[in-house]
Amino acid sequence: MTTKLLFVYGTLLRDAGHPMHQVLLGQSSFVSPGRLQGRLYAVQDYPGAVVSDRTDEWVHGELYAMRDPLTLLKRLDLYEACDVASPQPHEYRREIRPILLPDGAYRPAWVYLYLRDTARLQAIPSGYYLEPPRPAGPQ
């Protein structure tokens, strides 16, 4: 199976301010917020997501439609240091996972999952790398 969708949850988010987001924007279009059933950890100054079977654990992020998936994914594999030339063992692996959209539908998307031991990492229980959005209305 393959897909033109990419789910991002960390430094590639719109509000993260990382230069690689501009690369993403140049080769894709924002589709929707979304979430991955998983757990989020603070690795260093970036996060790592691992899948979870728990229905109360979610990693929040954004879904993008890639115009040229082969070109963009090759560039992102290099950025995530999981391309064939990067030293082993890799920190991340790219795989297709179901992403839950706000309308309740699931869409398969590429996502970079953290591969290393998380025992000494700080969990991010909210599942948001950045602050969660504030509810609209009077404060």
XYZ file of C-alpha atoms in Angstrom:
139
model
C 0.000 0.000 0.000
C 1.127 3.537 -0.633
C -0.315 6.976 0.015
C 0.295 10.610 -0.873
C -0.523 11.679 2.683
C 2.026 12.579 5.353
C 1.309 13.040 9.068
C 3.660 15.341 11.010
C 3.689 15.932 14.773
C 6.909 17.745 15.669
C 9.386 20.102 14.057
C 7.500 19.959 10.735
C 4.321 21.448 12.233
C 3.215 24.846 10.899
C 3.719 26.590 14.245
C 7.053 24.941 15.099
C 8.978 27.549 13.111
C 11.496 25.061 11.735
C 12.983 25.759 8.261
C 12.086 22.223 7.117
C 8.416 23.188 7.323
C 9.029 25.494 4.347
C 10.390 22.499 2.418
C 7.224 20.588 3.334
C 5.011 23.502 2.245
C 6.858 23.805 -1.047
C 5.986 20.214 -1.957
C 2.651 19.570 -0.258
C -0.620 21.099 0.879
C -2.150 21.149 4.349
C -5.188 18.842 4.541
C -6.376 18.752 8.140
C -5.420 18.379 11.760
C -5.218 14.728 12.708
C -4.069 12.307 15.344
C -2.219 9.038 15.566
C -3.016 6.436 18.198
C 0.253 6.560 20.067
C 2.469 8.073 22.738
C 4.643 11.163 22.363
C 8.039 11.677 24.012
C 10.479 14.560 24.297
C 13.661 13.162 22.763
C 15.860 16.291 22.841
C 14.611 19.507 21.284
C 12.305 17.405 19.115
C 9.674 14.712 19.795
C 9.361 11.037 19.004
C 6.097 9.135 18.583
C 5.529 5.442 19.178
C 2.336 3.547 18.408
C 0.094 2.474 21.271
C -2.783 0.047 21.693
C -4.360 2.289 24.320
C -7.391 4.129 22.994
C -6.734 7.078 25.330
C -3.250 7.825 23.946
C -2.993 10.123 20.932
C -0.292 12.058 19.127
C -1.711 15.257 17.647
C -0.433 16.708 14.412
C -1.183 17.756 10.866
C -1.945 15.882 7.673
C -0.431 16.981 4.345
C -1.026 15.875 0.755
C 2.306 15.497 -1.053
C 2.488 16.484 -4.724
C 5.569 14.332 -5.437
C 5.838 11.787 -2.597
C 9.036 10.110 -3.842
C 10.973 13.374 -3.954
C 9.643 14.776 -0.675
C 9.959 11.524 1.276
C 13.535 11.110 0.089
C 14.322 14.590 1.451
C 12.471 13.924 4.720
C 14.181 10.537 5.164
C 17.480 12.410 5.024
C 16.185 15.004 7.534
C 14.978 12.247 9.891
C 18.279 10.354 9.378
C 16.546 7.164 8.280
C 17.729 7.116 4.675
C 19.910 4.253 3.476
C 23.113 6.292 3.926
C 22.402 7.180 7.574
C 24.228 5.164 10.230
C 22.392 2.278 11.877
C 20.513 1.881 14.110
C 18.151 4.563 12.879
C 16.286 6.750 15.348
C 13.137 6.817 13.187
C 11.349 4.606 10.694
C 8.819 5.815 8.165
C 5.673 3.729 7.876
C 2.032 4.037 6.906
C -0.357 4.323 9.859
C -4.069 5.213 10.171
C -4.624 8.871 11.079
C -7.899 9.958 12.697
C -9.391 13.121 11.212
C -11.775 15.530 12.996
C -14.763 14.103 11.059
C -14.104 10.626 12.522
C -12.661 9.140 9.320
C -9.295 7.385 9.247
C -6.840 7.997 6.411
C -3.592 6.075 5.844
C -0.558 8.361 5.946
C 3.202 8.162 6.152
C 4.547 8.974 9.619
C 8.002 8.902 11.180
C 7.967 6.680 14.284
C 10.604 6.703 16.998
C 12.532 3.406 17.246
C 14.758 3.727 20.286
C 14.107 2.896 23.940
C 11.766 5.401 25.588
C 12.356 4.324 29.215
C 14.493 7.396 30.020
C 12.537 9.876 27.934
C 9.997 12.354 29.273
C 6.501 11.493 28.055
C 4.297 14.275 26.683
C 0.891 13.129 28.038
C -1.131 15.711 26.077
C 0.186 14.276 22.807
C 0.967 17.786 21.548
C 4.549 18.747 20.711
C 3.465 22.384 20.870
C 0.861 23.762 23.253
C -2.612 22.366 22.531
C -5.002 24.823 20.868
C -7.098 26.841 23.286
C -10.881 26.494 23.115
C -12.670 29.311 21.289
C -14.958 31.623 23.195
C -14.761 33.896 26.239
C -11.714 33.383 28.434
